[in-house]
Coordinates of C-alpha atoms and ligand atoms in Angstrom, one line a residue:
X390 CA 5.7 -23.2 -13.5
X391 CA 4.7 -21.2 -16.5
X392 CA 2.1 -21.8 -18.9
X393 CA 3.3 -24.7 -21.2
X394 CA 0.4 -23.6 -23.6
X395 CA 2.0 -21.2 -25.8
X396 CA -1.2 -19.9 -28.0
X397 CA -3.0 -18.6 -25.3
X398 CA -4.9 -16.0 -27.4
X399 CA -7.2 -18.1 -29.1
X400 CA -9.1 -19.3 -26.1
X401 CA -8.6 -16.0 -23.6
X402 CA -10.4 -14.3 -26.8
X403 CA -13.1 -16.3 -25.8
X404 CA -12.7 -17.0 -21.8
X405 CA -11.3 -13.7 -21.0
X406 CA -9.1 -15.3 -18.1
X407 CA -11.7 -17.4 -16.9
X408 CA -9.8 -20.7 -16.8
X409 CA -11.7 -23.4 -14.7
X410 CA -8.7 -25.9 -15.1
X411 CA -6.9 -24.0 -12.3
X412 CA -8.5 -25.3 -9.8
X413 CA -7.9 -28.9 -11.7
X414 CA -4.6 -28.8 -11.9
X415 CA -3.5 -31.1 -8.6
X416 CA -4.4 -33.0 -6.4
X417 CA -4.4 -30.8 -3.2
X418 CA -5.6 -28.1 -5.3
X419 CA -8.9 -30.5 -6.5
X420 CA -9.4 -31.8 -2.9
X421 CA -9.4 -28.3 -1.8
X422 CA -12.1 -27.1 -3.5
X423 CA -14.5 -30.7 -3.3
X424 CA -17.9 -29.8 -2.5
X425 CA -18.9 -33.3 -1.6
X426 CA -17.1 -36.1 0.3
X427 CA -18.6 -39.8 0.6
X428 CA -17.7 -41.8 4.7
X429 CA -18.8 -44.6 6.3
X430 CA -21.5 -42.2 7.8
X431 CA -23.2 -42.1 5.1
X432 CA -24.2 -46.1 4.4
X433 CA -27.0 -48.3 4.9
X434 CA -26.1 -51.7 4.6
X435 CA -29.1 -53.8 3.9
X436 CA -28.9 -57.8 4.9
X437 CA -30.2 -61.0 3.4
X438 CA -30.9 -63.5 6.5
X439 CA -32.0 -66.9 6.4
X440 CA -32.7 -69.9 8.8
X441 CA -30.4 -71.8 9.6
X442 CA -26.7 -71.9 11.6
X443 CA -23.6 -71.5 9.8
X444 CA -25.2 -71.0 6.2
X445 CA -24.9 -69.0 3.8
X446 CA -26.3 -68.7 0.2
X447 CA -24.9 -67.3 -2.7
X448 CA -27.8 -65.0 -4.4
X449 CA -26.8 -65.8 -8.4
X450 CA -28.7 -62.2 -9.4
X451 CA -26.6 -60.9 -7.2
X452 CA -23.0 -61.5 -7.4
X453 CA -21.0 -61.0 -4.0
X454 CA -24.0 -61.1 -1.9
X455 CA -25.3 -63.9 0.3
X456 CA -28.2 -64.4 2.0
X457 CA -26.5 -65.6 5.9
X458 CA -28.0 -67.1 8.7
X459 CA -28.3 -65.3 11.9
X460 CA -24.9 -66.6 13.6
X461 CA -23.1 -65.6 10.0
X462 CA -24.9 -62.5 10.0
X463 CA -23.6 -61.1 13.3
X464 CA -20.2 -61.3 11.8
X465 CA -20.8 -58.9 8.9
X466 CA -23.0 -57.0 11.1
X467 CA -19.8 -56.4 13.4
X468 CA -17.4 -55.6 10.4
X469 CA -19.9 -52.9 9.4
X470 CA -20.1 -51.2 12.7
X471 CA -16.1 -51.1 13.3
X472 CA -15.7 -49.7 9.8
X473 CA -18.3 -46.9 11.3
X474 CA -21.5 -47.5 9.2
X475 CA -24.4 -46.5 11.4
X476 CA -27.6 -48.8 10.5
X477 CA -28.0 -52.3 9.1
X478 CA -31.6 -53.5 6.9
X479 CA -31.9 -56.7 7.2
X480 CA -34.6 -58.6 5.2
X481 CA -35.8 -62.2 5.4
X482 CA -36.3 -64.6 3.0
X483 CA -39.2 -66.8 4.7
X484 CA -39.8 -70.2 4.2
X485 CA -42.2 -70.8 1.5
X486 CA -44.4 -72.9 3.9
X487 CA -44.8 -70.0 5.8
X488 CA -46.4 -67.5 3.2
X489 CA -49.9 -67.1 3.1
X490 CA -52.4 -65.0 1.2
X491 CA -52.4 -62.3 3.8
X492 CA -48.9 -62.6 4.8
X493 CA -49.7 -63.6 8.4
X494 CA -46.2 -64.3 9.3
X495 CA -45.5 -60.8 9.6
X496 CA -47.4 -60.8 12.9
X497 CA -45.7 -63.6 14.6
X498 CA -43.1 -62.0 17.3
X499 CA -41.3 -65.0 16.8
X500 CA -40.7 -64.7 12.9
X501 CA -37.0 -64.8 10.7
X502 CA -36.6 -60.9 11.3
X503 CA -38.2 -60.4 15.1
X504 CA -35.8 -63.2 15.7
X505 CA -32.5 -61.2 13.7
X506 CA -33.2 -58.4 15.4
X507 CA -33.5 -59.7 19.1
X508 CA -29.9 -61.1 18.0
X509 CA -28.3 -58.4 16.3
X510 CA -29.6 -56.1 19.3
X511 CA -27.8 -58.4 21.8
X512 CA -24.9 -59.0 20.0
X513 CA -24.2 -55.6 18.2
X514 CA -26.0 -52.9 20.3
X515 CA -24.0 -50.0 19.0
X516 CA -25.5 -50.1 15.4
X517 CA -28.8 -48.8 14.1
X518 CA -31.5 -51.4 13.0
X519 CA -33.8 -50.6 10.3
X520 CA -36.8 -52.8 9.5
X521 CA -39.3 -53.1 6.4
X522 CA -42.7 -53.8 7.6
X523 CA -44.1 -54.7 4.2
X524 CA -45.6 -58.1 3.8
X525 CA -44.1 -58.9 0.4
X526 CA -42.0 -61.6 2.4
X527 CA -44.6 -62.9 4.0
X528 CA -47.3 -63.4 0.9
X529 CA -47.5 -66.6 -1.4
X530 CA -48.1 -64.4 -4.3
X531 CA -45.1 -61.6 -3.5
X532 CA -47.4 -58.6 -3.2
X533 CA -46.8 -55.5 -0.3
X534 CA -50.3 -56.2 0.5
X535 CA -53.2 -58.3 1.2
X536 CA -54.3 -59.6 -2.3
X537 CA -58.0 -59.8 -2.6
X538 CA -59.7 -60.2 -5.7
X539 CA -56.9 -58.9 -7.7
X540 CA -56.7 -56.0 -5.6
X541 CA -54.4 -55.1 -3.1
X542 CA -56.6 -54.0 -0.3
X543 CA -55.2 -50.9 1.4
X544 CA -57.1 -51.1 4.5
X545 CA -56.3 -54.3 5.8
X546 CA -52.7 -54.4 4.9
X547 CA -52.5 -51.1 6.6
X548 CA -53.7 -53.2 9.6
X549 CA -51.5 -56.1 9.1
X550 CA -48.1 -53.7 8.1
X551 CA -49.2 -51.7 11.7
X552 CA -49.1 -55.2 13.5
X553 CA -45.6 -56.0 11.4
X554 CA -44.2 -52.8 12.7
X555 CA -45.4 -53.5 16.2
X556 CA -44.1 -57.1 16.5
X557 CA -40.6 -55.3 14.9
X558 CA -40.2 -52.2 17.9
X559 CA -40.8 -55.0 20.1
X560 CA -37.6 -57.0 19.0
X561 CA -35.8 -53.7 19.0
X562 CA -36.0 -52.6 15.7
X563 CA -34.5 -48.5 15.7
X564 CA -36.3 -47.6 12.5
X565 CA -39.3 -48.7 10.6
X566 CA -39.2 -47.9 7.1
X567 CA -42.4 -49.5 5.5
X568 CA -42.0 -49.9 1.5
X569 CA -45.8 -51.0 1.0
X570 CA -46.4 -47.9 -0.5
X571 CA -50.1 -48.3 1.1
X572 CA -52.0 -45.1 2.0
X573 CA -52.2 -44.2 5.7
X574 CA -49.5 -45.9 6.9
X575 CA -47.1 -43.5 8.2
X576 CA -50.0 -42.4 10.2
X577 CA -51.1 -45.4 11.8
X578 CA -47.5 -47.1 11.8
X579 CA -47.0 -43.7 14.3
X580 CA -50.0 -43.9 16.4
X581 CA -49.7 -47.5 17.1
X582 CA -46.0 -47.0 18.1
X583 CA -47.1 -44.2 20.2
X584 CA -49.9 -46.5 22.1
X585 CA -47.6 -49.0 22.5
X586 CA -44.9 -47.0 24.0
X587 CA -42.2 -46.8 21.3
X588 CA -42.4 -43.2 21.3
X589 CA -39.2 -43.4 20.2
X590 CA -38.7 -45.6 18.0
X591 CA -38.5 -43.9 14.3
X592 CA -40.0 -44.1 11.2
X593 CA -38.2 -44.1 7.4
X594 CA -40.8 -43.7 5.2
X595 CA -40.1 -45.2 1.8
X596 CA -41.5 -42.2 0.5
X597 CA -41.0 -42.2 -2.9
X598 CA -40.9 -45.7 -4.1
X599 CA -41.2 -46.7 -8.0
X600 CA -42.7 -49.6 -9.8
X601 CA -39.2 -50.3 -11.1
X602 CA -37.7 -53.7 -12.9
X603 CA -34.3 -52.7 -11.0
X604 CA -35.6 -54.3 -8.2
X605 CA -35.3 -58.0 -10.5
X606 CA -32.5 -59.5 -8.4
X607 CA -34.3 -58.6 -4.9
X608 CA -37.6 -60.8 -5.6
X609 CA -34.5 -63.8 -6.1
X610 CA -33.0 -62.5 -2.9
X611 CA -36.0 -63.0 -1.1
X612 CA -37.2 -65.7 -3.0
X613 CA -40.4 -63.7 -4.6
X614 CA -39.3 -64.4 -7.9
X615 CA -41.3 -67.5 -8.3
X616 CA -44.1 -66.1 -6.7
X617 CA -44.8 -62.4 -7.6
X618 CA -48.3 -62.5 -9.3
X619 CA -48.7 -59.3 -11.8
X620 CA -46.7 -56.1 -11.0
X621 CA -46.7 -53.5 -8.3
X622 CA -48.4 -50.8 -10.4
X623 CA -51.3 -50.2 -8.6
X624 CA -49.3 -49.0 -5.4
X625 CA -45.8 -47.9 -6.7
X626 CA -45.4 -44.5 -8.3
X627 CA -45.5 -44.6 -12.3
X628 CA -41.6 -44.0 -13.0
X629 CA -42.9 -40.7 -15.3
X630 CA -44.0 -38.6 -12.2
X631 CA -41.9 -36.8 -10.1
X632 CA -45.2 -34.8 -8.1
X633 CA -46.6 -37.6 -6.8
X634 CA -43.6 -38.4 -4.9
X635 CA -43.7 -34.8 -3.3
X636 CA -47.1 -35.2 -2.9
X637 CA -46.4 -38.6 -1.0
X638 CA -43.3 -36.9 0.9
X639 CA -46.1 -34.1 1.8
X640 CA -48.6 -36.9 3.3
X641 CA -45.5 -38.7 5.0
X642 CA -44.5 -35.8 7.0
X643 CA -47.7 -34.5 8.2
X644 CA -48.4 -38.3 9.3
X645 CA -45.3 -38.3 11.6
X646 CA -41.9 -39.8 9.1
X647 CA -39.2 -38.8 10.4
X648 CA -36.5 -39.9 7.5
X649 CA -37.6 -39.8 3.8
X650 CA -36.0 -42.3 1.1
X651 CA -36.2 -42.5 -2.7
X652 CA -36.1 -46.0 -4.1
X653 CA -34.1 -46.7 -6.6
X654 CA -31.3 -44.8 -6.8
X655 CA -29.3 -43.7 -9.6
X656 CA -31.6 -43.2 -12.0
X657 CA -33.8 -41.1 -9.4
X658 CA -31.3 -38.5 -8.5
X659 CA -34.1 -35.7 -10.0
X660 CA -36.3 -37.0 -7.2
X661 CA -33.3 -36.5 -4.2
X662 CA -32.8 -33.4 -5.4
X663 CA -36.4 -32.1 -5.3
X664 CA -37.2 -33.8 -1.9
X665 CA -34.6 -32.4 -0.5
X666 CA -34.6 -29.2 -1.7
X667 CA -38.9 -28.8 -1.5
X668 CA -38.9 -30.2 2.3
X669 CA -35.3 -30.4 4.0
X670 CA -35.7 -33.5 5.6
X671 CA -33.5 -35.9 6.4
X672 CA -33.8 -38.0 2.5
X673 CA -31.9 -41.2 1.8
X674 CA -31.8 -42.9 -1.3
X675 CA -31.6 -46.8 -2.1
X676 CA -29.1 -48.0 -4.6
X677 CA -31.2 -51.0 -5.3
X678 CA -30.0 -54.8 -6.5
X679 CA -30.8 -53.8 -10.0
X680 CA -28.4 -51.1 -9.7
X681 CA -25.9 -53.3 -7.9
X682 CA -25.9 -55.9 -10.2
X683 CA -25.5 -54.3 -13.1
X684 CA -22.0 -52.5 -11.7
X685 CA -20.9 -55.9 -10.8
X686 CA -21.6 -58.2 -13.8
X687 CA -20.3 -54.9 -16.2
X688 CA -17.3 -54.9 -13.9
X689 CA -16.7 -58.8 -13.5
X690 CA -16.7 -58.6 -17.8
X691 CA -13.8 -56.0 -17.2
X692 CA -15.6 -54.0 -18.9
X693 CA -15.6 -51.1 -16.4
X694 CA -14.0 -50.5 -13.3
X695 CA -16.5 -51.6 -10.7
X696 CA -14.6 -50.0 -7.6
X697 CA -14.5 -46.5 -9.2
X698 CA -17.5 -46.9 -10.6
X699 CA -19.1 -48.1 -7.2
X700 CA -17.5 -45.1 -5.3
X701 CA -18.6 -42.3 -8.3
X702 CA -22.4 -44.0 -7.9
X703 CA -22.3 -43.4 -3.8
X704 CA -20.5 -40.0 -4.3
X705 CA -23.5 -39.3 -7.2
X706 CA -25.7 -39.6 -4.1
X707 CA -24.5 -36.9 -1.6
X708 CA -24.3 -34.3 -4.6
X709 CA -27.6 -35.2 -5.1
X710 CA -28.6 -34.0 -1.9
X711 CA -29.0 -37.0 0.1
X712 CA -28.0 -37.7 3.6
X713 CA -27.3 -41.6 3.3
X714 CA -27.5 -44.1 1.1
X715 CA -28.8 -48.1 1.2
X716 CA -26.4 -50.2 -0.8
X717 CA -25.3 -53.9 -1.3
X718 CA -22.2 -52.1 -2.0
X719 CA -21.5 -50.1 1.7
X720 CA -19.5 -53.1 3.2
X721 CA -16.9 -52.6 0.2
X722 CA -17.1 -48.8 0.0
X723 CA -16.8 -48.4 3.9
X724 CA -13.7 -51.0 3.7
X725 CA -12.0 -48.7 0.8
X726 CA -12.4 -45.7 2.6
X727 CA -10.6 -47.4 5.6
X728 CA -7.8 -47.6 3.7
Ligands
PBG1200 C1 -40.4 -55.0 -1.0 C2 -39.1 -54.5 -1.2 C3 -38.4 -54.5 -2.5 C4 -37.2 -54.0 -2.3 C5 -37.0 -53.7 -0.9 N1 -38.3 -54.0 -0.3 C6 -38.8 -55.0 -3.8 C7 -40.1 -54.6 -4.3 O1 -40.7 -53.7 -3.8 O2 -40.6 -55.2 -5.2 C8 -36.2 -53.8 -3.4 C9 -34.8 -53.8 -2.9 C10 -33.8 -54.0 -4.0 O3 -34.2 -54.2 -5.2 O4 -32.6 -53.9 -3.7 N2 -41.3 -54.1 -0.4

């Protein structure tokens, strides 16, 4: 087909015959020369799991998501491994009457998530399980940490997070991916794995997590909302530095992570990059409910389209540099890319 364009000297004055439309022009010809492609291999579909049998909760920050008990949760659990997505995160939201001030729960082999992963293990073996040992479930006042004073001690929830992670690997947990943001804990999360035996049993290390507001809809999802006393400043990186997340990524690896994540996701895509490029690990990023929410309310007013703009967000991602992605989305995306 010849040029349509008749006044081609104008712009060749300019371009020379440097035309980057070409390659534009058709489908074939655009999927020929993509650099990045999004698949089920790529997802991370983090949970909401309650007690209880046959329930299921509607989270209102969150429309489309639902906080399940275990029995409901195997289901979705299934559908994400036969649509191919590799690992599941599944967070509790604890009874209120079992939060205390050091979030002791965490410790009991016998708690909401010990018990979801025994289950998921038995029912689902083929699927990756990936565990947050930070104690913000488990605390009446919504803090990572023991709260002491005002202060979230490091030490001591270093201590109590290690015991999390312990009682986690012993349910079957794959992955622990602490998101304390506590110093030391890569380190002794490893050696008390190691001591215990779970040599191999891995560790993501929410490497670079923000004290972000996207995280709103979360604290509802795990019902912290209520509780949360102050903010998370004092342990999660100030949203104007991008250094101290390579320092953290620095400390993470020489204490033994073996994954890396940035947390939140879309507007952190600078981080990604820089993680990525500065230590070529394995990086994942976490498209967090903030994120989520805001593509679903803006697409339930019809004012954009939430599935393209879903799949452009995860696509965002990869070109980024990272390897996976968490999202509240991946059951959808993985179902679209079935198709
Ligand atoms: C807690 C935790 C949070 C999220 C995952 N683990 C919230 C927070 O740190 O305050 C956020 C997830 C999301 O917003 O989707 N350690």
């Amino acid at each position: 087909m010849p040029d349509i364009d008749q006044t081609t000297d104008i712009v060749d004055a300019v371009t020379g015959s440097r035309r980057l439309r070409r390659n534009r022009r058709f489908d074939w010809s655009r999927r020929l020369v993509q650099e990045h492609t999004l698949t089920a291999n790529d997802f991370i579909l983090p949970v909401f799991v309650v007690e209880g049998e046959n329930a299921s909760e509607p989270i209102k920050a969150m429309p489309g998501v639902e906080r399940h008990s275990i029995d409901r949760l195997i289901d979705i659990v299934k559908e994400a491994r036969d649509l191919g997505i590799p690992a599941i995160a599944p967070f509790p939201n604890v009874d209120v009457s079992l939060r205390d001030r050091t979030g002791s729960e965490i410790t009991n082999p016998d708690n909401l998530i010990c018990k979801t992963v025994r289950a998921i293990k038995a029912a689902v073996p083929d699927i990756g399980i990936i565990t947050d040992a930070a104690l913000d479930p488990f605390t009446d006042h919504g803090h990572d940490g023991v709260l002491r004073d005002g202060i979230i001690v490091n030490d001591e929830s270093v201590a109590q997070i290690v015991e999390g992670a312990l009682r986690q690997a012993e349910a079957g947990a794959d992955i622990i991916a602490p998101s304390d943001m506590m110093d030391g804990r890569i380190g002794a999360i490893r050696q008390a794995l190691d001591g215990a035996g779970f040599n191999d049993v891995a560790i993501m290390s929410y490497t670079a997590k923000y004290a972000s507001a996207f995280y709103g809809p979360y604290r509802e999802a795990i019902g912290t909302d209520g509780l949360l006393q102050g903010d998370k400043k004092t342990y999660y990186i100030d949203p104007a530095n991008s250094n101290d997340a390579m320092r953290e990524a620095e400390l993470d690896i020489n204490e033994g992570a073996d994954m890396l994540m940035v947390k939140p996701g879309m507007p952190y895509l600078d981080i990604v990059r820089r993680m990525k490029d500065e230590f070529q690990m394995p990086v994942y990023a976490y498209q967090v409910s903030g994120e989520y929410t805001m593509i679903e309310s803006a697409a339930a007013n019809g004012f954009i389209d939430g599935e393209r703009v879903m799949m452009e967000s995860l696509l965002a991602f990869k070109r980024a540099g990272a390897d996976g992605i968490l999202s509240y989305h991946a059951l959808r995306a993985a179902r679209l890319l079935a198709r």
